[in-house]
Coordinates of C-alpha atoms and ligand atoms in Angstrom, one line a residue:
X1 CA -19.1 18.3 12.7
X2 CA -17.1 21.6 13.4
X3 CA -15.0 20.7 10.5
X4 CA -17.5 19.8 8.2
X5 CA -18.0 22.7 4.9
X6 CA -20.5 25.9 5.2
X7 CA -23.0 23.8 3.0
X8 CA -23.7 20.6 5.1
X9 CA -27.1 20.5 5.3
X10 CA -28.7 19.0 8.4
X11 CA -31.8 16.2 8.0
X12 CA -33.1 15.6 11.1
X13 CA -31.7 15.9 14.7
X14 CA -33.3 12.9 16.5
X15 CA -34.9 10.1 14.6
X16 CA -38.0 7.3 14.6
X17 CA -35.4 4.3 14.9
X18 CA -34.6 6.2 18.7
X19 CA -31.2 7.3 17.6
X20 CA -30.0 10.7 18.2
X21 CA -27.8 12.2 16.2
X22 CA -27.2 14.6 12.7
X23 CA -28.0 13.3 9.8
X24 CA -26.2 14.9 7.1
X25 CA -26.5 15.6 3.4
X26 CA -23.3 15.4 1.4
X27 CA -23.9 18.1 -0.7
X28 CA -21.7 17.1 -3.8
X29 CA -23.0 19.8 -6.4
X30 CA -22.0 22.5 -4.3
X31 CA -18.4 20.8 -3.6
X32 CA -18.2 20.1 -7.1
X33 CA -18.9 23.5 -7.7
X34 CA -16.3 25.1 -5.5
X35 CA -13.9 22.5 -7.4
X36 CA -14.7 23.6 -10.6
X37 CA -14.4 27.7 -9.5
X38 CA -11.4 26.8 -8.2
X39 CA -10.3 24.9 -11.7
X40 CA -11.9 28.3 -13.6
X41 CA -9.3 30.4 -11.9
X42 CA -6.4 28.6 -12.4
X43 CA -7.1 28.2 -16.1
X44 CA -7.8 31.9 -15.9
X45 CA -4.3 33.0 -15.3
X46 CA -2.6 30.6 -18.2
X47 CA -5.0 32.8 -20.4
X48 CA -3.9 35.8 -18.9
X49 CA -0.1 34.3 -18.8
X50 CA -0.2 33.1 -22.7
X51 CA -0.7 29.4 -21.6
X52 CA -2.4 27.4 -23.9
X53 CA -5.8 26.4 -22.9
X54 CA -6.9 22.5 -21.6
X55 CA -8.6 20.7 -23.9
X56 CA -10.9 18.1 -23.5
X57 CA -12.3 15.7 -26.7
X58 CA -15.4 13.7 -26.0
X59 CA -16.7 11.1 -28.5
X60 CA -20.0 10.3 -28.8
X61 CA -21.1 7.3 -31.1
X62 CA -24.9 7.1 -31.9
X63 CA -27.8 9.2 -30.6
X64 CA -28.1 7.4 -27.3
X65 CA -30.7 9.9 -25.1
X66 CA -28.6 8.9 -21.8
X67 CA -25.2 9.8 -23.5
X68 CA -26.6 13.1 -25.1
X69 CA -27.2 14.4 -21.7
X70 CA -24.4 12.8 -20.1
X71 CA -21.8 14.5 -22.8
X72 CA -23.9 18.2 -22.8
X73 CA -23.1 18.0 -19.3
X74 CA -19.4 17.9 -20.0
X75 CA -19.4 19.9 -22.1
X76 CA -21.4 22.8 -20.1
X77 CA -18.4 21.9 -17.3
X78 CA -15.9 22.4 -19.6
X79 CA -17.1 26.1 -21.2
X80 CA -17.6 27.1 -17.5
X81 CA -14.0 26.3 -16.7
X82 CA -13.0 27.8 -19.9
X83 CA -11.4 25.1 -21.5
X84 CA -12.0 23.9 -24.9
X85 CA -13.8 21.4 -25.0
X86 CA -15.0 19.5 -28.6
X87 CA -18.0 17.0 -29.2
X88 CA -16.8 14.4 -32.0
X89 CA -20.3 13.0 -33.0
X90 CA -20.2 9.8 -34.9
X91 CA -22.9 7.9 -36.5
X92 CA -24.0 4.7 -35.3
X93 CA -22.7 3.3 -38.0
X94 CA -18.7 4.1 -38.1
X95 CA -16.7 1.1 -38.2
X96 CA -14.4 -0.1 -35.5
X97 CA -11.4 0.7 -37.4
X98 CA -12.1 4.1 -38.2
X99 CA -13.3 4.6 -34.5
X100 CA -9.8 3.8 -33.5
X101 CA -8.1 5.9 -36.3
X102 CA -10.3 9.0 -35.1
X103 CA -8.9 8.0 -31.2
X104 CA -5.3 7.4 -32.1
X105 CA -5.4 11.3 -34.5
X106 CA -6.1 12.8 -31.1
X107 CA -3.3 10.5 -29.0
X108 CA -1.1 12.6 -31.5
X109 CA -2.6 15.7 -31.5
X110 CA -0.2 17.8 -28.6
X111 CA -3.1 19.9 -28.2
X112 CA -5.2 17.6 -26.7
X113 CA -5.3 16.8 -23.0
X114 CA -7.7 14.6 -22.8
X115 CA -9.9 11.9 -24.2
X116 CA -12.9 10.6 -23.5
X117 CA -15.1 7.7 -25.1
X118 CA -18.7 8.0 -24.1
X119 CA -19.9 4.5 -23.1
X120 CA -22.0 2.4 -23.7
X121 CA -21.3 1.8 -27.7
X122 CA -22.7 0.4 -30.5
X123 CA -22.5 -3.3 -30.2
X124 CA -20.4 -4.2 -33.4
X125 CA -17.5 -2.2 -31.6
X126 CA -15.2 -3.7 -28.9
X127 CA -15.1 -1.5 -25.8
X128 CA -12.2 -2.8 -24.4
X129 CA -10.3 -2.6 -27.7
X130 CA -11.7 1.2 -27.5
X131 CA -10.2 2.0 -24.1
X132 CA -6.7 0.6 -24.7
X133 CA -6.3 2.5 -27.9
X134 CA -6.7 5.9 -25.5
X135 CA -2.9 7.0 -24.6
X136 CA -3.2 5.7 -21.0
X137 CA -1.8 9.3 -20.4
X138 CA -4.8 11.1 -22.2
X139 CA -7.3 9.1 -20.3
X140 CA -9.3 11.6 -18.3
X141 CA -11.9 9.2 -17.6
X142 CA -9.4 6.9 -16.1
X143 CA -10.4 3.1 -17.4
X144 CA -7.0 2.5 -19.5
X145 CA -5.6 -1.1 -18.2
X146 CA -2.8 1.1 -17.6
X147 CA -4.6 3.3 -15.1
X148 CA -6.1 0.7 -13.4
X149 CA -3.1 -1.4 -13.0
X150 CA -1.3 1.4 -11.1
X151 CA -4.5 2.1 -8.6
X152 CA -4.4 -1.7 -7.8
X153 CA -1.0 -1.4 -7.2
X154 CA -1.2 2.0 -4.8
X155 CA 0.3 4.1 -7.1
X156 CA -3.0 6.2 -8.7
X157 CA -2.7 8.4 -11.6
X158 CA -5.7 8.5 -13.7
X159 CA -8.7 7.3 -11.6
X160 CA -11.9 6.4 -12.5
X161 CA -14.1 9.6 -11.5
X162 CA -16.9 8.3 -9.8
X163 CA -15.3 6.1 -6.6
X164 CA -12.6 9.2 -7.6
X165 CA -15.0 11.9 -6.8
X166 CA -16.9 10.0 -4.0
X167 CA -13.4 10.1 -2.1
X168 CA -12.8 13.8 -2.2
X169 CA -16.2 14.1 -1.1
X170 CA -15.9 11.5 2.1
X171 CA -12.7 13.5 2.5
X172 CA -14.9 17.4 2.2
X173 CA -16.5 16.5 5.2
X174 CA -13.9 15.1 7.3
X175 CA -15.6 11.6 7.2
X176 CA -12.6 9.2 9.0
X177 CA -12.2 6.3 6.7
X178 CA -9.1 4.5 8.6
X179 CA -10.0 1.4 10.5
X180 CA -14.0 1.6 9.2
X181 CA -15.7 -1.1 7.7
X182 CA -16.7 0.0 4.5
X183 CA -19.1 -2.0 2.2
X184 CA -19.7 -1.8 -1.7
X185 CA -22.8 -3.0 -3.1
X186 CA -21.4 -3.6 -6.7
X187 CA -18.3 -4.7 -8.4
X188 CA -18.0 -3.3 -11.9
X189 CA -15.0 -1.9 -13.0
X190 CA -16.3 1.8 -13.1
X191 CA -17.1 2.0 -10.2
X192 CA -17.8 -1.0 -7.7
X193 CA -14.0 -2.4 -7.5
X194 CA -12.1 0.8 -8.3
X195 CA -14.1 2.3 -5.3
X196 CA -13.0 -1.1 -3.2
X197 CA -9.6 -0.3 -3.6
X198 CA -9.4 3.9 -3.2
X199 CA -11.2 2.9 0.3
X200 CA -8.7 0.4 1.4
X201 CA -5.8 3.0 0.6
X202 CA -7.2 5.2 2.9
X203 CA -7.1 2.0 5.4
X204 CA -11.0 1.3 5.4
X205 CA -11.5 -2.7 6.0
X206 CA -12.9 -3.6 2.6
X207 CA -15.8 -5.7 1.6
X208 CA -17.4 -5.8 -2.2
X209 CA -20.3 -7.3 -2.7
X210 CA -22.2 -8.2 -5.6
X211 CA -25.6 -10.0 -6.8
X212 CA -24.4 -13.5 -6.1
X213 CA -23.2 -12.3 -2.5
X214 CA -25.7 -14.1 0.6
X215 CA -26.9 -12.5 3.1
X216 CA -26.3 -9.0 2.0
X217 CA -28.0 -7.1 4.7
X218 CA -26.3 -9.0 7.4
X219 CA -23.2 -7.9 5.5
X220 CA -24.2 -4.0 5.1
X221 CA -25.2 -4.1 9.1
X222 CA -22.2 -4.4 10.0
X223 CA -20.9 -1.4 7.8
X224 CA -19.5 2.0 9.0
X225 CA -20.1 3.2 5.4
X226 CA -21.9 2.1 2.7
X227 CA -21.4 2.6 -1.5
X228 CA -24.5 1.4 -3.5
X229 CA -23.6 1.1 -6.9
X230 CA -25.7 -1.4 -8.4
X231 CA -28.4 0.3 -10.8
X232 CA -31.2 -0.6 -8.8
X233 CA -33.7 2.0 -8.2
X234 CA -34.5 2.5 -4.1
X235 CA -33.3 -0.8 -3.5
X236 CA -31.3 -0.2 0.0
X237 CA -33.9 0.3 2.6
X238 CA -33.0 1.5 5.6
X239 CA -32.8 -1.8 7.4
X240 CA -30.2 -2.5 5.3
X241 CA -28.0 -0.5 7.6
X242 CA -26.5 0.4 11.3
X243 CA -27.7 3.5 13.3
X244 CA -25.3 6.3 12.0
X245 CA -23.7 4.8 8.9
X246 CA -22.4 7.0 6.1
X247 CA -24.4 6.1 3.0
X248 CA -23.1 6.7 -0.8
X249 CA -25.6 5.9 -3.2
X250 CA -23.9 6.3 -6.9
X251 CA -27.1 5.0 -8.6
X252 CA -29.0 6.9 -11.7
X253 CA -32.3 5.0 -12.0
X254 CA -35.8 6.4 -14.0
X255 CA -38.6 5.1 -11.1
X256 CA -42.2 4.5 -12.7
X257 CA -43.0 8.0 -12.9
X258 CA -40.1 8.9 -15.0
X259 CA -38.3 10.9 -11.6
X260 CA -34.9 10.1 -11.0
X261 CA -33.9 8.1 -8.2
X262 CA -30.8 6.8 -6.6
X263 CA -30.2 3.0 -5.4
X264 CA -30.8 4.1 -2.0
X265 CA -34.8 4.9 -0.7
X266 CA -33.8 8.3 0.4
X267 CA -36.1 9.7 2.8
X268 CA -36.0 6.3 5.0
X269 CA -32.2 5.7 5.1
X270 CA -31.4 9.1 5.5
X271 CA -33.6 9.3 9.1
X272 CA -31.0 6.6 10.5
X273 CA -27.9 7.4 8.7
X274 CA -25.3 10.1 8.9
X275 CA -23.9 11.2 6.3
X276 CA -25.8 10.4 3.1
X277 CA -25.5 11.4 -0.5
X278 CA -29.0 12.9 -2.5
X279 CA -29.4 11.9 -6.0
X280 CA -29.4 14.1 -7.9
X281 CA -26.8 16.3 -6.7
X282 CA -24.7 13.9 -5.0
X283 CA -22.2 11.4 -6.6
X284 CA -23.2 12.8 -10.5
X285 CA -22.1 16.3 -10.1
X286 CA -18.6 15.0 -8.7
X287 CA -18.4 12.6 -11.1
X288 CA -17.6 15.9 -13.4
X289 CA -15.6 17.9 -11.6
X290 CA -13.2 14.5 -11.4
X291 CA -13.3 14.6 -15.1
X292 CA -12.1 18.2 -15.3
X293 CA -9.6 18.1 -12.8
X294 CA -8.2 15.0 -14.5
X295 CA -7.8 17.0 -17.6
X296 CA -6.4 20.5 -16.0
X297 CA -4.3 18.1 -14.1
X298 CA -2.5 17.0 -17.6
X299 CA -2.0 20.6 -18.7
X300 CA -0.5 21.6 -15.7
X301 CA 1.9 18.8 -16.0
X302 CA 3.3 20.3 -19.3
Ligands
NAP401 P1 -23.1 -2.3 -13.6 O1 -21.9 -2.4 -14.4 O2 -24.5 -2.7 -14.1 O3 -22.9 -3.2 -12.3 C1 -23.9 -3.4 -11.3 C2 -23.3 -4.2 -10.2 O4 -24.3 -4.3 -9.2 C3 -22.9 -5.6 -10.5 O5 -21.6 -5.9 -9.9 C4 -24.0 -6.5 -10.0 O6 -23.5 -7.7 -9.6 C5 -24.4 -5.7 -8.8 N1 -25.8 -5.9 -8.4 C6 -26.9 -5.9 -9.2 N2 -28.0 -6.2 -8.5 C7 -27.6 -6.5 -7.2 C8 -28.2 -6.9 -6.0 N3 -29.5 -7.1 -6.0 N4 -27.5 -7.0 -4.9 C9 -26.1 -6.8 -4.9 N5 -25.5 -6.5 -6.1 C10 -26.2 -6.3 -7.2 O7 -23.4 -0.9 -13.0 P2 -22.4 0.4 -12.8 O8 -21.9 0.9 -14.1 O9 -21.4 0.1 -11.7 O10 -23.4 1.5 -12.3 C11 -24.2 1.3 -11.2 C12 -25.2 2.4 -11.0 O11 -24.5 3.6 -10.8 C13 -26.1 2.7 -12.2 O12 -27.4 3.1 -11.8 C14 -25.4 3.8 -13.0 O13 -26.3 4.5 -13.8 C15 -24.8 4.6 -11.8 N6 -23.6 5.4 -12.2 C16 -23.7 6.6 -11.8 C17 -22.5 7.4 -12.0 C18 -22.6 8.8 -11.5 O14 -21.7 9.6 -11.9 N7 -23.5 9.2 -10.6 C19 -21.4 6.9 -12.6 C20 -21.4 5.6 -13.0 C21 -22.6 4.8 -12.8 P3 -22.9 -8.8 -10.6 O15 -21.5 -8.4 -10.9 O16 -22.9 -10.1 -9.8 O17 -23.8 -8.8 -11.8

């Protein structure tokens, strides 16, 4: 792994299943991090240049616990960068309509570069009604019909940052994607097929799978890397997959004891794989850093 970053973390050097190799941890908060230092520095020299500043608008509907989190952390990415970042909290009660006149003041605002909708919302309001009204160009979190029409067609802009942030990562560690067999467990639009399709541009041999799929472990056997995306707390085992597969486990998942947990059983898989991500600090922290860099990326356009 000569080419691998300073922070790969090694797990174990020969394991029980008699395979011999390096398991490693993909260490996504401290890529992240380096992303977002990076991001901090350029936005340092607009300020010092005169250049107006990024900013970012996240809308929160309701009091949600998981969304409160989920938008702090923005929010603390955001500062840290030193972009401006707002938090427009609505009740639980605001209309549809005067959702999307809130969304279409800040398409219009040229201040803002990007605009985010934090899911899931209230029930009386249409999600999908939500996303198109987001200028397809302001869409930092990249689930505009727009944005995912050009990814389909191989011509990315705005990408969804999960499966987004997942590739830079593969990518970080010099993990060969062309000609693999790659498997997704999970096929929603956030992250299962948008994933699909950013590994078959970089020429992985595709294969989504989903909770009506048979004969999934047969299917996951035969994989040189592995996204789990599915919600399900420890559910891959680690006879779910080959001797020295790459493992990418996106889940966020509260086990009985109130711990976080990914989709993947950690300390099993991670004896026989080798390349695997933790959670947490794995797939979540990249998640943000996508986020930001989708929204310096818009300034820097201008
Ligand atoms: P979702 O919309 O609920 O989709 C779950 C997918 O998993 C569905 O396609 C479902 O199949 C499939 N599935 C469920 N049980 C299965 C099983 N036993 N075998 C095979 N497939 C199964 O979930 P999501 O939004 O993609 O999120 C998935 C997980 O990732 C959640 O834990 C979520 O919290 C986490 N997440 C993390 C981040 C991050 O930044 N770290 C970002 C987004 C999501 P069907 O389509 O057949 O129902």
């Amino acid at each position: 792994f000569s080419g691998s970053p300073f922070y790969a973390k090694m797990i174990v050097c020969v394991n029980k299943f008699g395979g011999v190799f390096v398991g490693v941890k993909l260490d996504g908060r401290a890529f992240a991090d380096k992303l977002q230092e990076e991001l901090k520095q350029e936005v340092a020299t607009w300020k010092e240049n005169g250049k107006r500043l990024p900013k970012l608008v996240v809308i929160l509907v309701g009091e949600d616990v998981g969304s409160q989190v989920y938008v702090r952390n923005k929010e603390r990415a955001a500062k840290k960068i030193g972009f401006y970042s707002q938090i427009d909290r609505l009740s639980d009660e605001v209309t549809e309509a005067e959702l999307l006149e809130r969304i279409q003041q800040y398409n219009n605002d040229p201040e803002v570069d990007g605009i985010l909708v934090q899911l899931p919302l209230p029930k009386h309001i249409d999600e999908e009604k939500v996303i198109l009204t987001i200028d397809s160009k302001k869409d930092v979190d990249g689930f505009h019909p727009m944005n995912m029409g050009k990814l389909f067609i191989g011509k990315p802009d705005k990408m969804p940052c999960t499966p987004y942030g997942i590739i830079r990562l593969l990518k970080e560690y010099n993990i060969e994607m062309a000609g693999k067999n790659a498997v997704v467990i999970g096929r929603s639009n956030i992250v299962g097929k948008p994933m699909g399709q950013l590994l078959l541009m970089e020429d992985a041999t595709v294969t989504i799978t989903h909770s009506r799929t048979q004969n999934l472990k047969e299917i996951t056997k035969q994989a040189d890397i592995v996204v789990v995306a599915i919600g399900r707390g420890e559910f891959l085992t680690a006879d779910y997959i080959k001797e020295g597969a790459v493992v990418v486990d996106v889940g966020m998942n509260r086990n009985a004891e109130g711990k976080l947990v990914g989709d993947v059983k950690f300390d099993e898989v991670s004896e026989k794989a080798s390349f695997i991500t933790p959670v947490p600090g794995g797939v979540g922290p990249m998640t943000i850093s996508m986020l930001m860099d989708q929204t310096v990326a818009n300034r820097r356009e201008d």
